[in-house]
Coordinates of C-alpha atoms in Angstrom, one line a residue:
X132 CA 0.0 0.0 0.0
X133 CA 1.5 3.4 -1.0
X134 CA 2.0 5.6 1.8
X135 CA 0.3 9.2 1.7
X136 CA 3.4 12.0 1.9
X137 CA 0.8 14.7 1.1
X138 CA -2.7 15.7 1.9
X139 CA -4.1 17.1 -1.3
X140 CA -7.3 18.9 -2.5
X141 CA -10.4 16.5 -4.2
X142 CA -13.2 18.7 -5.5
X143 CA -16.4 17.7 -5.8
X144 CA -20.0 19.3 -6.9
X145 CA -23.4 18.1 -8.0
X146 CA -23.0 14.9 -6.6
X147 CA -20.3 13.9 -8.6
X148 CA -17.6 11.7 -7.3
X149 CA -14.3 13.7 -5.7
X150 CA -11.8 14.1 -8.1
X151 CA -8.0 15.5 -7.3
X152 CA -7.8 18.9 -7.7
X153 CA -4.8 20.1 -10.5
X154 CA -2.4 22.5 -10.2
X155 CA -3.7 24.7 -12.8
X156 CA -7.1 24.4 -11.3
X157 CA -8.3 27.2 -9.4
X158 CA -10.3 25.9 -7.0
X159 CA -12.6 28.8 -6.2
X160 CA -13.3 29.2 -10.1
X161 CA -14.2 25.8 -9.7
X162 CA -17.6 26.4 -7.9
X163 CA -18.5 29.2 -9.6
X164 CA -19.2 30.1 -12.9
X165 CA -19.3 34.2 -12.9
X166 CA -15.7 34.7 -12.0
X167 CA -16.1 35.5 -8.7
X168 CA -13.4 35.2 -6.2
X169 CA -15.8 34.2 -3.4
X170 CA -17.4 31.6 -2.9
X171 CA -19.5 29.2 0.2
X172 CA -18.3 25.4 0.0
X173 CA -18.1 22.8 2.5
X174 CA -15.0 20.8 3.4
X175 CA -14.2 17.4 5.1
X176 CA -11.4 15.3 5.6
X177 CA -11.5 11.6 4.4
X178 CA -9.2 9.2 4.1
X179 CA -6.1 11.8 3.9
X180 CA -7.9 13.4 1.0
X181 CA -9.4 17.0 1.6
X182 CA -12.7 17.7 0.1
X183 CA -13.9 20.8 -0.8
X184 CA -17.6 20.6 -2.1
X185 CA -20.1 23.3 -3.4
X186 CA -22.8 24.6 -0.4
X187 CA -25.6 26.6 -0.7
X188 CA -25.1 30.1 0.5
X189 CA -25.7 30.3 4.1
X190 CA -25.0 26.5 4.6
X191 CA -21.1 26.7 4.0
X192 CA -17.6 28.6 4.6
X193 CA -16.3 31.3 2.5
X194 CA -13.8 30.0 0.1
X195 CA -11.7 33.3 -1.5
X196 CA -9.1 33.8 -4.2
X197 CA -7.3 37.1 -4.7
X198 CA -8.6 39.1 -7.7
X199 CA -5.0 39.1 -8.6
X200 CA -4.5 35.0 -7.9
X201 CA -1.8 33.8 -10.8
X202 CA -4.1 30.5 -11.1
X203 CA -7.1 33.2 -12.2
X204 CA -5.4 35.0 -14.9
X205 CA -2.9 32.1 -16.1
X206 CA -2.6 32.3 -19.9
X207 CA -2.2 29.1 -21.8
X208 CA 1.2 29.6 -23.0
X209 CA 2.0 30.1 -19.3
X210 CA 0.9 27.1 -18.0
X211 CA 2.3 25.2 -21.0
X212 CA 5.9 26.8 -19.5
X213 CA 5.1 25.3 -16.2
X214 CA 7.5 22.5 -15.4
X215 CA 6.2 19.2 -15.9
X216 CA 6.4 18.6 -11.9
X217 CA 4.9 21.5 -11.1
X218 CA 1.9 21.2 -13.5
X219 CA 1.7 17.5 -11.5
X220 CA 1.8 18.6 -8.0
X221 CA -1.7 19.1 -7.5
X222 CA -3.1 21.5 -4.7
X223 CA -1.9 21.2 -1.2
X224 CA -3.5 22.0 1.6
X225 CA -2.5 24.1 4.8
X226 CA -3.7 24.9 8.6
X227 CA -3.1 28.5 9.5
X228 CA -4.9 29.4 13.6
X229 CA -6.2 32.7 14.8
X230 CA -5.3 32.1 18.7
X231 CA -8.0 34.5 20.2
X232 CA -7.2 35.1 24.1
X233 CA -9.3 36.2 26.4
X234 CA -9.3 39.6 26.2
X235 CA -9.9 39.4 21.9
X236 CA -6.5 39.7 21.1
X237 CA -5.2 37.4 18.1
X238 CA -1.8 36.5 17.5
X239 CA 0.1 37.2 14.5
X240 CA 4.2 36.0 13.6
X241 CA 6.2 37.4 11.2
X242 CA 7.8 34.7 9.0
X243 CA 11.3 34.3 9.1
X244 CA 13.5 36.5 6.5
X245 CA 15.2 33.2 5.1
X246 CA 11.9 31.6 4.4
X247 CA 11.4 30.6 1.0
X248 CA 8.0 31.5 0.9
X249 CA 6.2 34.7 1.8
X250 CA 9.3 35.5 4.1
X251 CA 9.2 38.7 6.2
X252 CA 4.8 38.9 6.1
X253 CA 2.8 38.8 9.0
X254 CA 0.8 35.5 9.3
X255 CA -1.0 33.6 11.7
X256 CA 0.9 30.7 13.1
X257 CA 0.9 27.4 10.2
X258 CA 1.7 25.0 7.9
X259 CA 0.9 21.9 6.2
X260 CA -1.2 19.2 7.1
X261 CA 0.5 15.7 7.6
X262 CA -1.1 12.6 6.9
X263 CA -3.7 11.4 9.4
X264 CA -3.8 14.4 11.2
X265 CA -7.1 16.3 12.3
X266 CA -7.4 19.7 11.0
X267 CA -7.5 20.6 14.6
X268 CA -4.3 18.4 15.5
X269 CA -2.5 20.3 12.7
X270 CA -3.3 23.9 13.9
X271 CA -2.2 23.2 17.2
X272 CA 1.3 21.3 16.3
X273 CA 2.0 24.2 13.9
X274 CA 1.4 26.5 16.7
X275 CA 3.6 24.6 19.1
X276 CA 6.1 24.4 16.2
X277 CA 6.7 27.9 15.7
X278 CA 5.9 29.8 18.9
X279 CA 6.3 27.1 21.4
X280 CA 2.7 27.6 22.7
X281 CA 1.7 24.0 23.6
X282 CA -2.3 24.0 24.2
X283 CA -4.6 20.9 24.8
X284 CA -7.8 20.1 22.8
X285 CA -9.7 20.9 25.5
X286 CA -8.6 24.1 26.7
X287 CA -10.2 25.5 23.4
X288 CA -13.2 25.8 21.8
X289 CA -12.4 26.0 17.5
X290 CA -14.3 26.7 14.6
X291 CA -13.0 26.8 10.8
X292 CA -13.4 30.5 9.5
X293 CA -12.7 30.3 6.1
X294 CA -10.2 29.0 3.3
X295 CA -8.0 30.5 1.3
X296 CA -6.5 30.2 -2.2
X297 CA -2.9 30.8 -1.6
X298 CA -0.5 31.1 -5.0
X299 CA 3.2 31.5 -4.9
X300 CA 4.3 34.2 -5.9
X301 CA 1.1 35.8 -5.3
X302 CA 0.9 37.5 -8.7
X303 CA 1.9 37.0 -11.8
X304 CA 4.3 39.9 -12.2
X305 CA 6.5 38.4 -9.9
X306 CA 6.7 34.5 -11.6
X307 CA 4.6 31.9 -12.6
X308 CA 3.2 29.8 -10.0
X309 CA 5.1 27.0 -7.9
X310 CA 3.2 26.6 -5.0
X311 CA -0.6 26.5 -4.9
X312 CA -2.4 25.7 -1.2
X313 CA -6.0 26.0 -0.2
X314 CA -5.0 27.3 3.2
X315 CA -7.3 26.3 6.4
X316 CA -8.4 29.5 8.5
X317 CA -9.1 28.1 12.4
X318 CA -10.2 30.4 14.8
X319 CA -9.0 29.1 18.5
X320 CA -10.9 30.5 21.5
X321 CA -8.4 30.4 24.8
X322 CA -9.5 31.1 28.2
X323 CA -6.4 32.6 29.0
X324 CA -5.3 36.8 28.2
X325 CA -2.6 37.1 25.7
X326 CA -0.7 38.4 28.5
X327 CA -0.9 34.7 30.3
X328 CA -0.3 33.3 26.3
X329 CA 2.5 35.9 26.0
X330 CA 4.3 34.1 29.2
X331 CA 5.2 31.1 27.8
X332 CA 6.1 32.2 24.1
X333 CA 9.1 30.4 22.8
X334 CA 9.3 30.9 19.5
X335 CA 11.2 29.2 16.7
X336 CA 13.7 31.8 15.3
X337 CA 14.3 29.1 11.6
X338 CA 10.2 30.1 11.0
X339 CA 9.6 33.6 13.4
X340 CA 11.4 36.8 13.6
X341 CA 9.0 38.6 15.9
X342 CA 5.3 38.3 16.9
X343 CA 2.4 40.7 17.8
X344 CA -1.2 40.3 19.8
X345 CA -3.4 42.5 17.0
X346 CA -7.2 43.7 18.7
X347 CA -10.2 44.6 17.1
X348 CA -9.1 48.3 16.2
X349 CA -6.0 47.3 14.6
X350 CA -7.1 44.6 13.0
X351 CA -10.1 47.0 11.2
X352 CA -6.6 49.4 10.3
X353 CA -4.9 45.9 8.5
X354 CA -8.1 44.9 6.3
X355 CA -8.9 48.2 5.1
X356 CA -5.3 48.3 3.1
X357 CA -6.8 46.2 0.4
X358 CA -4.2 44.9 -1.8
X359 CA -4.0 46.7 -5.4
X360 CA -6.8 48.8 -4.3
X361 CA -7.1 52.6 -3.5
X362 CA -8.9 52.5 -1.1
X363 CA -8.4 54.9 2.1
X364 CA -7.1 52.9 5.3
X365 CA -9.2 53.8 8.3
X366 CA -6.2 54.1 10.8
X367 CA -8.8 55.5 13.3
X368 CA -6.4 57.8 15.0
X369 CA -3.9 54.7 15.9
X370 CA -1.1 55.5 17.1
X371 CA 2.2 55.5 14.6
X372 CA 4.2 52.3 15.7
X373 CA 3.3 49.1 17.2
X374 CA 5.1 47.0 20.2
X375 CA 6.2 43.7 18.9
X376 CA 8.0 41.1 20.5
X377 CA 11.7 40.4 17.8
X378 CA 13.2 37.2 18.3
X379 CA 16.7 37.1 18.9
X380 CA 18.8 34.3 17.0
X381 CA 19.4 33.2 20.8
X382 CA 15.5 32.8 20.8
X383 CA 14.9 34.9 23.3
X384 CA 11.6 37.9 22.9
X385 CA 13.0 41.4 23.5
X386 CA 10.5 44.7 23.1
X387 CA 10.4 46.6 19.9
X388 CA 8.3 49.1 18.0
X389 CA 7.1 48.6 14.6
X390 CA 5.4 51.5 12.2
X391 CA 2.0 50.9 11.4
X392 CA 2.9 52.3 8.2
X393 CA 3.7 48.4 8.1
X394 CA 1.1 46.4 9.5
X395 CA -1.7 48.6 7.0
X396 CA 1.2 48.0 3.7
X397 CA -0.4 46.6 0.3
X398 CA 1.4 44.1 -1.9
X399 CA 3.3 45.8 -4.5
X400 CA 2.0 45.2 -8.2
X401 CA 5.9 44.6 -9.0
X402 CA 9.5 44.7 -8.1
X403 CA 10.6 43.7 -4.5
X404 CA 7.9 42.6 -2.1
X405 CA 7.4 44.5 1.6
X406 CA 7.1 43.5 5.2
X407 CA 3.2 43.7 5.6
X408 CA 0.4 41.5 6.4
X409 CA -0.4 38.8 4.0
X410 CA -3.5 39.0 1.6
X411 CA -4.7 35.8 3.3
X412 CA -4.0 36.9 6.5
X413 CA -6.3 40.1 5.9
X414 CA -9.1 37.7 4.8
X415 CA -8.9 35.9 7.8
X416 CA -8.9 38.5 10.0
X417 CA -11.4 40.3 8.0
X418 CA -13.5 37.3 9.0
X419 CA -13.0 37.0 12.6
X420 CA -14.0 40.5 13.0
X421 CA -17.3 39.6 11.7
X422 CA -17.1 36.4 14.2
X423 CA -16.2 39.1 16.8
X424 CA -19.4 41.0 16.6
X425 CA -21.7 38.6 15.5
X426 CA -20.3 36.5 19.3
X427 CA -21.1 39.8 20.9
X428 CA -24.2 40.0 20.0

């Protein structure tokens, strides 16, 4: 019996039977047919295979794509420059967790700078998903992984948010595609503050440079800097810099500031990308703030 080194994507809709996602596939122009890039599916794990199935609205998650998504806009003689392996990989799949404490503070890590993939961004603590692993398994060994944070099953309560079409690089101006996730938002409900979480970070200084509690205000700041949009950001009179905690390469936390100039920083259409929150990561968040107040309700 061949042993499972991946978990990948199966699609499935109107009944059909699942059927492995390709890497030229976009998986969210897969469900719809008016080029949107949002859509409500369902999802399920079975038998190390990810399903992702159409849902009527209401009766699902959101599934999103960036306008921009290389996948999306792909020409033909593009994808017929794709190497053979890539164009065989199929789509994996990925376990990102919003750790809400107490007090409605999320955690965010900035990936290390030697990272091959999105390094320097601000992202929630993640990674892949290893064979026979629950979604929720994943989230938390990911977050043990990289911030040293070890949590028990049930000192949470969890809930999927959302997924996310993630493409590397994220648009074509920087490269055709190698890498192509459906990325698993969880949203992780502690009982402790995020000063009590803050206590025992040890993070990992190979994946994290530095990490930051974000609250609701901040967080509105971050989504409102739409990437390759116009759009005003609503900094709300916040103040200009940030405390972080920077990782030392001896692992230790010491204080620093960060401009929010950075945290509220869209992805530039070309040439070098910027320290700034990822476009998932402001999907995500844009989505717990709507679990915020709805829960307050």
């Amino acid at each position: 019996m061949e042993t499972v080194r991946r978990i990948l994507v199966y699609v499935c809709k109107d009944q059909a039977a699942p059927q492995r996602a390709h890497f030229l596939q976009s998986i969210t122009g897969f469900f719809t047919n008016s080029g949107d890039d949002e859509v409500e599916v369902r999802c399920s794990l079975d038998k190390n295979r990810f399903l992702v199935y159409g849902a009527e609205k209401g009766h699902g998650v959101p599934l999103k794509r960036a306008a921009f998504c290389p996948i999306k806009h792909l020409s033909s003689s593009q994808a017929a420059a794709l190497p053979l392996d890539v164009q065989q990989r199929g789509v994996d799949v990925g376990v990102a967790v919003l750790l809400q404490s107490a007090n409605q503070r999320v955690l965010l890590t900035r990936r290390a700078v030697g990272l091959r993939i999105f390094p320097n961004t601000w992202v929630p603590p993640g990674g892949h998903l290893e064979p026979d692993e629950t979604l929720l398994d994943a989230g938390l060994r990911e977050l043990q992984e990289e911030t040293g944070l070890r949590l028990e099953p049930d000192q949470l309560s969890s809930k999927i948010l959302g997924l996310w079409e993630s493409v590397c690089p994220l648009m074509l101006s920087r490269g055709l595609p190698h890498r192509h996730h459906i990325v698993i938002y969880i949203l992780l409900n502690s009982a402790l503050s995020h000063l009590q979480l803050q206590a025992a970070l040890r993070p990992s200084p190979a994946e994290v440079s530095a990490s930051l509690w974000v609250d609701a205000r901040l967080v509105g700041a971050v989504v409102s800097a739409v990437d390759c949009e116009d759009a005003e950001v609503q900094v709300d009179e916040l103040p200009p810099s940030v405390s972080i905690s920077q990782v030392g390469s001896d692992g230790l936390l010491y204080n620093s500031m960060l401009p929010l100039d950075v945290l509220v920083s869209r992805a530039p259409a070309s040439g070098p990308d910027v320290e700034r929150v990822s476009t998932g990561t402001k999907f995500a968040l844009e989505l717990w703030l709507k679990n915020l107040k709805t829960s307050d309700l």
